[in-house]
PDB file of C-alpha atoms in Angstrom:
ATOM      1  CA  MET M   1       0.930 -33.296  10.069  1.00  0.00           C
ATOM      2  CA  ARG M   2      -3.115 -32.268   8.653  1.00  0.00           C
ATOM      3  CA  LEU M   3      -5.988 -32.569  12.054  1.00  0.00           C
ATOM      4  CA  THR M   4      -9.685 -33.361  10.380  1.00  0.00           C
ATOM      5  CA  PRO M   5     -12.273 -32.153  11.884  1.00  0.00           C
ATOM      6  CA  LEU M   6     -12.341 -35.538  14.258  1.00  0.00           C
ATOM      7  CA  VAL M   7      -8.260 -35.385  14.938  1.00  0.00           C
ATOM      8  CA  LEU M   8      -9.174 -32.448  15.769  1.00  0.00           C
ATOM      9  CA  ALA M   9     -12.224 -32.648  18.283  1.00  0.00           C
ATOM     10  CA  ALA M  10      -9.902 -35.291  19.734  1.00  0.00           C
ATOM     11  CA  THR M  11      -6.967 -33.511  19.922  1.00  0.00           C
ATOM     12  CA  LEU M  12      -8.759 -30.846  22.208  1.00  0.00           C
ATOM     13  CA  ALA M  13      -9.782 -33.604  24.437  1.00  0.00           C
ATOM     14  CA  THR M  14      -7.007 -35.266  24.578  1.00  0.00           C
ATOM     15  CA  PRO M  15      -4.066 -33.742  27.687  1.00  0.00           C
ATOM     16  CA  GLY M  16      -0.408 -32.964  25.878  1.00  0.00           C
ATOM     17  CA  LEU M  17      -1.515 -33.143  22.615  1.00  0.00           C
ATOM     18  CA  ALA M  18      -1.983 -29.015  21.938  1.00  0.00           C
ATOM     19  CA  SER M  19       1.191 -26.934  21.751  1.00  0.00           C
ATOM     20  CA  GLN M  20       3.486 -28.102  24.561  1.00  0.00           C
ATOM     21  CA  THR M  21       4.671 -24.637  24.687  1.00  0.00           C
ATOM     22  CA  CYS M  22       1.510 -22.906  24.563  1.00  0.00           C
ATOM     23  CA  THR M  23       2.416 -20.180  27.155  1.00  0.00           C
ATOM     24  CA  ASP M  24       5.821 -18.917  24.899  1.00  0.00           C
ATOM     25  CA  ASP M  25       5.351 -15.819  22.653  1.00  0.00           C
ATOM     26  CA  ALA M  26       3.098 -16.667  19.200  1.00  0.00           C
ATOM     27  CA  MET M  27       2.933 -14.149  16.495  1.00  0.00           C
ATOM     28  CA  ILE M  28      -0.521 -14.958  14.852  1.00  0.00           C
ATOM     29  CA  VAL M  29      -0.476 -14.410  10.648  1.00  0.00           C
ATOM     30  CA  PHE M  30      -3.620 -12.915   9.570  1.00  0.00           C
ATOM     31  CA  ASP M  31      -5.103 -13.094   5.582  1.00  0.00           C
ATOM     32  CA  GLY M  32      -6.302  -9.645   4.650  1.00  0.00           C
ATOM     33  CA  SER M  33      -6.336 -10.266   1.202  1.00  0.00           C
ATOM     34  CA  GLY M  34      -9.162  -9.378  -1.461  1.00  0.00           C
ATOM     35  CA  SER M  35     -10.640 -12.702  -1.369  1.00  0.00           C
ATOM     36  CA  MET M  36     -11.239 -12.791   2.482  1.00  0.00           C
ATOM     37  CA  SER M  37     -14.699 -10.904   0.993  1.00  0.00           C
ATOM     38  CA  GLU M  38     -15.271 -13.955  -1.540  1.00  0.00           C
ATOM     39  CA  MET M  39     -18.602 -15.433  -2.041  1.00  0.00           C
ATOM     40  CA  GLY M  40     -20.381 -17.509  -4.493  1.00  0.00           C
ATOM     41  CA  PHE M  41     -18.786 -19.349  -6.702  1.00  0.00           C
ATOM     42  CA  ASN M  42     -16.622 -20.175  -3.398  1.00  0.00           C
ATOM     43  CA  ASP M  43     -20.021 -22.015  -2.258  1.00  0.00           C
ATOM     44  CA  LEU M  44     -19.740 -19.407   0.999  1.00  0.00           C
ATOM     45  CA  ASP M  45     -22.354 -18.135   2.210  1.00  0.00           C
ATOM     46  CA  GLU M  46     -20.774 -14.714   3.572  1.00  0.00           C
ATOM     47  CA  PRO M  47     -17.322 -13.791   3.326  1.00  0.00           C
ATOM     48  CA  ARG M  48     -15.006 -15.835   5.001  1.00  0.00           C
ATOM     49  CA  ILE M  49     -13.015 -12.858   6.959  1.00  0.00           C
ATOM     50  CA  PHE M  50     -16.855 -12.741   8.750  1.00  0.00           C
ATOM     51  CA  GLU M  51     -16.095 -15.788  10.291  1.00  0.00           C
ATOM     52  CA  ALA M  52     -12.320 -15.383  10.755  1.00  0.00           C
ATOM     53  CA  ARG M  53     -13.309 -12.230  13.000  1.00  0.00           C
ATOM     54  CA  GLU M  54     -15.715 -14.144  14.854  1.00  0.00           C
ATOM     55  CA  ALA M  55     -13.256 -16.601  15.719  1.00  0.00           C
ATOM     56  CA  LEU M  56     -10.716 -14.302  17.051  1.00  0.00           C
ATOM     57  CA  ARG M  57     -13.483 -12.355  19.429  1.00  0.00           C
ATOM     58  CA  THR M  58     -14.173 -16.146  20.617  1.00  0.00           C
ATOM     59  CA  ALA M  59     -10.964 -17.920  21.222  1.00  0.00           C
ATOM     60  CA  LEU M  60      -8.258 -15.401  21.815  1.00  0.00           C
ATOM     61  CA  PRO M  61     -10.043 -14.043  25.383  1.00  0.00           C
ATOM     62  CA  GLN M  62      -8.644 -16.982  26.930  1.00  0.00           C
ATOM     63  CA  ILE M  63      -5.371 -17.599  25.389  1.00  0.00           C
ATOM     64  CA  ALA M  64      -4.414 -14.279  25.616  1.00  0.00           C
ATOM     65  CA  GLN M  65      -4.541 -15.160  29.302  1.00  0.00           C
ATOM     66  CA  SER M  66      -1.624 -17.444  29.011  1.00  0.00           C
ATOM     67  CA  ARG M  67       1.236 -16.346  26.732  1.00  0.00           C
ATOM     68  CA  LYS M  68       1.581 -13.107  24.636  1.00  0.00           C
ATOM     69  CA  LEU M  69       0.641 -12.384  21.382  1.00  0.00           C
ATOM     70  CA  GLY M  70       1.506 -10.494  18.518  1.00  0.00           C
ATOM     71  CA  LEU M  71       0.179 -10.201  15.192  1.00  0.00           C
ATOM     72  CA  VAL M  72       1.191  -8.980  11.774  1.00  0.00           C
ATOM     73  CA  THR M  73      -1.872  -9.049   8.727  1.00  0.00           C
ATOM     74  CA  TYR M  74      -1.341  -9.374   5.136  1.00  0.00           C
ATOM     75  CA  GLY M  75      -3.380  -7.892   1.717  1.00  0.00           C
ATOM     76  CA  PRO M  76      -4.875  -4.283   2.442  1.00  0.00           C
ATOM     77  CA  GLY M  77      -2.534  -1.292   2.821  1.00  0.00           C
ATOM     78  CA  GLY M  78       1.102  -1.952   0.543  1.00  0.00           C
ATOM     79  CA  ASP M  79       1.447   1.226  -2.127  1.00  0.00           C
ATOM     80  CA  ASP M  80       0.235  -2.507  -4.415  1.00  0.00           C
ATOM     81  CA  LEU M  81      -1.166  -5.611  -4.270  1.00  0.00           C
ATOM     82  CA  CYS M  82       1.630  -7.428  -2.382  1.00  0.00           C
ATOM     83  CA  THR M  83       3.350  -4.985   0.198  1.00  0.00           C
ATOM     84  CA  GLY M  84       0.344  -4.359   2.844  1.00  0.00           C
ATOM     85  CA  ILE M  85       2.423  -6.758   5.371  1.00  0.00           C
ATOM     86  CA  THR M  86       2.137  -5.078   8.263  1.00  0.00           C
ATOM     87  CA  LEU M  87       4.188  -6.348  12.082  1.00  0.00           C
ATOM     88  CA  HIS M  88       1.385  -4.204  13.757  1.00  0.00           C
ATOM     89  CA  PHE M  89       2.757  -5.529  17.242  1.00  0.00           C
ATOM     90  CA  PRO M  90       5.235  -7.379  18.202  1.00  0.00           C
ATOM     91  CA  PRO M  91       4.318 -10.422  21.568  1.00  0.00           C
ATOM     92  CA  ARG M  92       2.735  -8.361  24.390  1.00  0.00           C
ATOM     93  CA  ALA M  93       0.823  -9.618  27.321  1.00  0.00           C
ATOM     94  CA  ASP M  94      -3.117  -9.496  27.061  1.00  0.00           C
ATOM     95  CA  ALA M  95      -3.453  -8.439  22.981  1.00  0.00           C
ATOM     96  CA  ALA M  96      -6.194  -9.961  22.528  1.00  0.00           C
ATOM     97  CA  GLY M  97      -8.499  -6.543  22.513  1.00  0.00           C
ATOM     98  CA  ALA M  98      -6.037  -5.282  20.352  1.00  0.00           C
ATOM     99  CA  ILE M  99      -5.957  -8.102  18.215  1.00  0.00           C
ATOM    100  CA  ILE M 100      -9.773  -8.564  17.161  1.00  0.00           C
ATOM    101  CA  ALA M 101      -9.855  -4.376  17.071  1.00  0.00           C
ATOM    102  CA  THR M 102      -6.964  -4.943  14.818  1.00  0.00           C
ATOM    103  CA  THR M 103      -8.507  -7.638  12.532  1.00  0.00           C
ATOM    104  CA  ASP M 104     -12.832  -5.724  12.665  1.00  0.00           C
ATOM    105  CA  ALA M 105     -11.450  -2.979  11.488  1.00  0.00           C
ATOM    106  CA  LEU M 106      -9.566  -4.372   8.214  1.00  0.00           C
ATOM    107  CA  THR M 107     -10.897  -3.631   4.155  1.00  0.00           C
ATOM    108  CA  PRO M 108      -9.098  -7.225   2.826  1.00  0.00           C
ATOM    109  CA  GLU M 109      -7.702  -6.567   0.063  1.00  0.00           C
ATOM    110  CA  GLY M 110      -4.404  -7.318  -2.245  1.00  0.00           C
ATOM    111  CA  SER M 111      -2.946 -10.251  -2.969  1.00  0.00           C
ATOM    112  CA  THR M 112      -1.652 -13.715  -0.397  1.00  0.00           C
ATOM    113  CA  ALA M 113       2.391 -12.201   0.283  1.00  0.00           C
ATOM    114  CA  LEU M 114       2.438 -15.076   3.344  1.00  0.00           C
ATOM    115  CA  THR M 115       5.432 -15.784   2.626  1.00  0.00           C
ATOM    116  CA  ALA M 116       7.269 -12.395   3.998  1.00  0.00           C
ATOM    117  CA  ALA M 117       4.247 -12.369   6.056  1.00  0.00           C
ATOM    118  CA  VAL M 118       5.600 -15.461   8.195  1.00  0.00           C
ATOM    119  CA  ALA M 119       9.134 -14.316   7.989  1.00  0.00           C
ATOM    120  CA  LEU M 120       8.129 -10.960   9.535  1.00  0.00           C
ATOM    121  CA  ALA M 121       6.532 -13.037  12.099  1.00  0.00           C
ATOM    122  CA  ALA M 122       9.768 -15.088  12.818  1.00  0.00           C
ATOM    123  CA  GLN M 123      11.537 -11.948  13.241  1.00  0.00           C
ATOM    124  CA  ALA M 124       9.378 -11.238  15.619  1.00  0.00           C
ATOM    125  CA  LEU M 125       9.536 -13.123  17.545  1.00  0.00           C
ATOM    126  CA  ALA M 126      13.896 -13.271  17.362  1.00  0.00           C
ATOM    127  CA  HIS M 127      13.524 -16.642  15.696  1.00  0.00           C
ATOM    128  CA  GLU M 128      17.087 -17.630  15.617  1.00  0.00           C
ATOM    129  CA  THR M 129      17.772 -16.469  19.335  1.00  0.00           C
ATOM    130  CA  ARG M 130      15.075 -18.420  21.233  1.00  0.00           C
ATOM    131  CA  PRO M 131      11.624 -20.192  20.568  1.00  0.00           C
ATOM    132  CA  ALA M 132       8.946 -19.271  17.937  1.00  0.00           C
ATOM    133  CA  THR M 133       5.525 -20.032  17.687  1.00  0.00           C
ATOM    134  CA  ILE M 134       3.740 -18.707  14.709  1.00  0.00           C
ATOM    135  CA  VAL M 135       0.238 -19.321  13.517  1.00  0.00           C
ATOM    136  CA  LEU M 136      -0.318 -18.836  10.229  1.00  0.00           C
ATOM    137  CA  VAL M 137      -4.500 -18.211   9.076  1.00  0.00           C
ATOM    138  CA  THR M 138      -5.001 -18.236   5.057  1.00  0.00           C
ATOM    139  CA  ASP M 139      -7.777 -19.406   3.269  1.00  0.00           C
ATOM    140  CA  GLY M 140      -5.771 -19.630   0.063  1.00  0.00           C
ATOM    141  CA  LYS M 141      -1.500 -20.057  -1.551  1.00  0.00           C
ATOM    142  CA  GLU M 142       1.273 -18.001  -2.395  1.00  0.00           C
ATOM    143  CA  THR M 143       0.180 -15.076  -5.157  1.00  0.00           C
ATOM    144  CA  CYS M 144       3.138 -12.739  -4.574  1.00  0.00           C
ATOM    145  CA  GLY M 145       6.513 -14.458  -5.758  1.00  0.00           C
ATOM    146  CA  GLY M 146       7.074 -15.553  -2.524  1.00  0.00           C
ATOM    147  CA  THR M 147       8.464 -19.773  -1.426  1.00  0.00           C
ATOM    148  CA  PRO M 148       6.923 -20.265   1.544  1.00  0.00           C
ATOM    149  CA  CYS M 149       8.466 -24.321   1.526  1.00  0.00           C
ATOM    150  CA  GLN M 150      11.703 -22.010   1.423  1.00  0.00           C
ATOM    151  CA  LEU M 151      11.289 -20.364   4.283  1.00  0.00           C
ATOM    152  CA  ALA M 152      10.114 -23.397   6.000  1.00  0.00           C
ATOM    153  CA  ALA M 153      13.247 -24.910   5.138  1.00  0.00           C
ATOM    154  CA  GLU M 154      15.640 -21.905   6.405  1.00  0.00           C
ATOM    155  CA  LEU M 155      13.075 -21.444   9.730  1.00  0.00           C
ATOM    156  CA  GLU M 156      14.173 -24.868  10.704  1.00  0.00           C
ATOM    157  CA  ALA M 157      17.856 -24.567   9.692  1.00  0.00           C
ATOM    158  CA  THR M 158      18.544 -20.657  11.670  1.00  0.00           C
ATOM    159  CA  GLY M 159      15.798 -21.136  13.996  1.00  0.00           C
ATOM    160  CA  ILE M 160      16.120 -22.449  18.006  1.00  0.00           C
ATOM    161  CA  ASP M 161      13.409 -23.852  17.474  1.00  0.00           C
ATOM    162  CA  THR M 162      10.668 -22.537  15.544  1.00  0.00           C
ATOM    163  CA  THR M 163       7.007 -24.007  15.018  1.00  0.00           C
ATOM    164  CA  VAL M 164       4.830 -22.414  12.454  1.00  0.00           C
ATOM    165  CA  HIS M 165       1.387 -24.121  12.708  1.00  0.00           C
ATOM    166  CA  VAL M 166      -1.332 -23.277   9.491  1.00  0.00           C
ATOM    167  CA  ILE M 167      -5.090 -23.136  10.161  1.00  0.00           C
ATOM    168  CA  GLY M 168      -6.374 -23.536   5.950  1.00  0.00           C
ATOM    169  CA  PHE M 169      -9.750 -21.886   6.160  1.00  0.00           C
ATOM    170  CA  LYS M 170     -12.280 -22.505   3.882  1.00  0.00           C
ATOM    171  CA  VAL M 171      -9.421 -23.492   1.144  1.00  0.00           C
ATOM    172  CA  ARG M 172     -10.780 -23.968  -2.567  1.00  0.00           C
ATOM    173  CA  GLY M 173      -9.139 -26.081  -5.668  1.00  0.00           C
ATOM    174  CA  ASP M 174      -8.728 -24.475  -8.643  1.00  0.00           C
ATOM    175  CA  TYR M 175     -11.548 -23.617  -9.567  1.00  0.00           C
ATOM    176  CA  PHE M 176     -11.675 -23.650 -13.450  1.00  0.00           C
ATOM    177  CA  SER M 177     -10.801 -27.870 -12.666  1.00  0.00           C
ATOM    178  CA  TRP M 178     -13.327 -28.412  -9.408  1.00  0.00           C
ATOM    179  CA  GLN M 179     -15.606 -30.490 -11.925  1.00  0.00           C
ATOM    180  CA  SER M 180     -12.969 -32.943 -12.082  1.00  0.00           C
ATOM    181  CA  GLN M 181     -11.961 -32.851  -9.179  1.00  0.00           C
ATOM    182  CA  GLY M 182     -14.685 -33.074  -8.095  1.00  0.00           C
ATOM    183  CA  ALA M 183     -16.788 -30.631  -5.715  1.00  0.00           C
ATOM    184  CA  ALA M 184     -15.324 -32.306  -2.437  1.00  0.00           C
ATOM    185  CA  GLU M 185     -12.047 -32.255  -3.141  1.00  0.00           C
ATOM    186  CA  TYR M 186     -12.726 -28.222  -4.833  1.00  0.00           C
ATOM    187  CA  ARG M 187     -14.007 -27.996  -1.088  1.00  0.00           C
ATOM    188  CA  GLU M 188     -11.480 -29.192   0.936  1.00  0.00           C
ATOM    189  CA  ALA M 189      -8.483 -28.810  -0.773  1.00  0.00           C
ATOM    190  CA  ASP M 190      -5.110 -28.403   1.439  1.00  0.00           C
ATOM    191  CA  ALA M 191      -3.137 -25.355   1.439  1.00  0.00           C
ATOM    192  CA  PRO M 192      -0.224 -24.900  -0.551  1.00  0.00           C
ATOM    193  CA  ALA M 193       1.746 -23.182   2.448  1.00  0.00           C
ATOM    194  CA  ARG M 194       1.196 -26.694   4.644  1.00  0.00           C
ATOM    195  CA  CYS M 195       4.433 -27.522   4.134  1.00  0.00           C
ATOM    196  CA  LEU M 196       5.701 -24.098   6.620  1.00  0.00           C
ATOM    197  CA  ALA M 197       3.945 -27.041   9.269  1.00  0.00           C
ATOM    198  CA  ASP M 198       5.167 -29.887   7.869  1.00  0.00           C
ATOM    199  CA  THR M 199       8.716 -28.685   7.473  1.00  0.00           C
ATOM    200  CA  THR M 200       8.573 -27.797  11.045  1.00  0.00           C
ATOM    201  CA  GLY M 201       6.864 -29.830  13.237  1.00  0.00           C
ATOM    202  CA  GLY M 202       3.599 -27.623  12.829  1.00  0.00           C
ATOM    203  CA  LYS M 203       0.070 -28.624  13.032  1.00  0.00           C
ATOM    204  CA  TYR M 204      -1.913 -28.428   9.674  1.00  0.00           C
ATOM    205  CA  VAL M 205      -5.591 -27.593  10.234  1.00  0.00           C
ATOM    206  CA  ARG M 206      -8.446 -27.242   7.750  1.00  0.00           C
ATOM    207  CA  ALA M 207     -11.311 -25.338   9.171  1.00  0.00           C
ATOM    208  CA  GLU M 208     -14.211 -25.217   6.968  1.00  0.00           C
ATOM    209  CA  THR M 209     -16.717 -23.828   9.515  1.00  0.00           C
ATOM    210  CA  LEU M 210     -16.737 -21.205  12.375  1.00  0.00           C
ATOM    211  CA  ASP M 211     -16.435 -23.855  15.012  1.00  0.00           C
ATOM    212  CA  GLU M 212     -13.561 -25.363  13.785  1.00  0.00           C
ATOM    213  CA  LEU M 213     -11.825 -22.651  12.857  1.00  0.00           C
ATOM    214  CA  ILE M 214     -12.188 -21.758  17.285  1.00  0.00           C
ATOM    215  CA  GLY M 215     -11.055 -25.367  17.398  1.00  0.00           C
ATOM    216  CA  ALA M 216      -8.035 -24.456  15.327  1.00  0.00           C
ATOM    217  CA  LEU M 217      -6.699 -21.476  16.847  1.00  0.00           C
ATOM    218  CA  ARG M 218      -7.488 -23.210  20.467  1.00  0.00           C
ATOM    219  CA  VAL M 219      -5.125 -26.341  19.061  1.00  0.00           C
ATOM    220  CA  THR M 220      -2.741 -24.258  17.465  1.00  0.00           C
ATOM    221  CA  LEU M 221      -2.035 -21.269  20.884  1.00  0.00           C
ATOM    222  CA  GLY M 222      -3.216 -21.863  23.059  1.00  0.00           C
ATOM    223  CA  CYS M 223      -3.007 -25.719  26.588  1.00  0.00           C
ATOM    224  CA  THR M 224      -6.115 -27.654  26.743  1.00  0.00           C
ATOM    225  CA  ILE M 225      -6.493 -27.405  30.294  1.00  0.00           C
ATOM    226  CA  LEU M 226      -7.932 -24.087  29.708  1.00  0.00           C
ATOM    227  CA  PHE M 227     -10.450 -25.544  27.757  1.00  0.00           C
TER     228      PHE M 227
END
């Protein structure tokens, strides 16, 4: 299910449409790849990671009051472009400060190994033995050879109740073909990894602004009654 800004606003205002398991443990998978520092030709006034960090600072303190959160990042810190996948910690109480500090310290680099990162998050949640909620924040597509749609099918088949929500943040279409697509399609492309959400019963939310990203975090991680 893709949530456009109007649908997202309605969802936030309607009881029962946010995550129904909003107190269960959850993992955030955060994009720290080199593209998070891009600007210029992508119609971005500043690097994506600036607003991504601000959204976490705004949304997480309230969310972390009601559920344990863990963090996986991908991009920086590897021996090559595709090995920078880090489990910083599994779900723990009052994790907002640790998540914010970790993402604030990231220097975006490396490629987009999102499939392996989501798989690592599922392992941290012991998804084969208990319900698991994963929220992937990504600005693009898998670039390290992973197959997110295949992983989605595996999580659906092997998990007790595994749900992956995907937030596509400032996702852009193919730069070289945007003129034939039209500028709107270039700026409003969906992340190819949305199949992770479609297959597991999660939400796909496209966020272009800071406010939309804050709302996306709240609707995928939080209880509407809190906001």
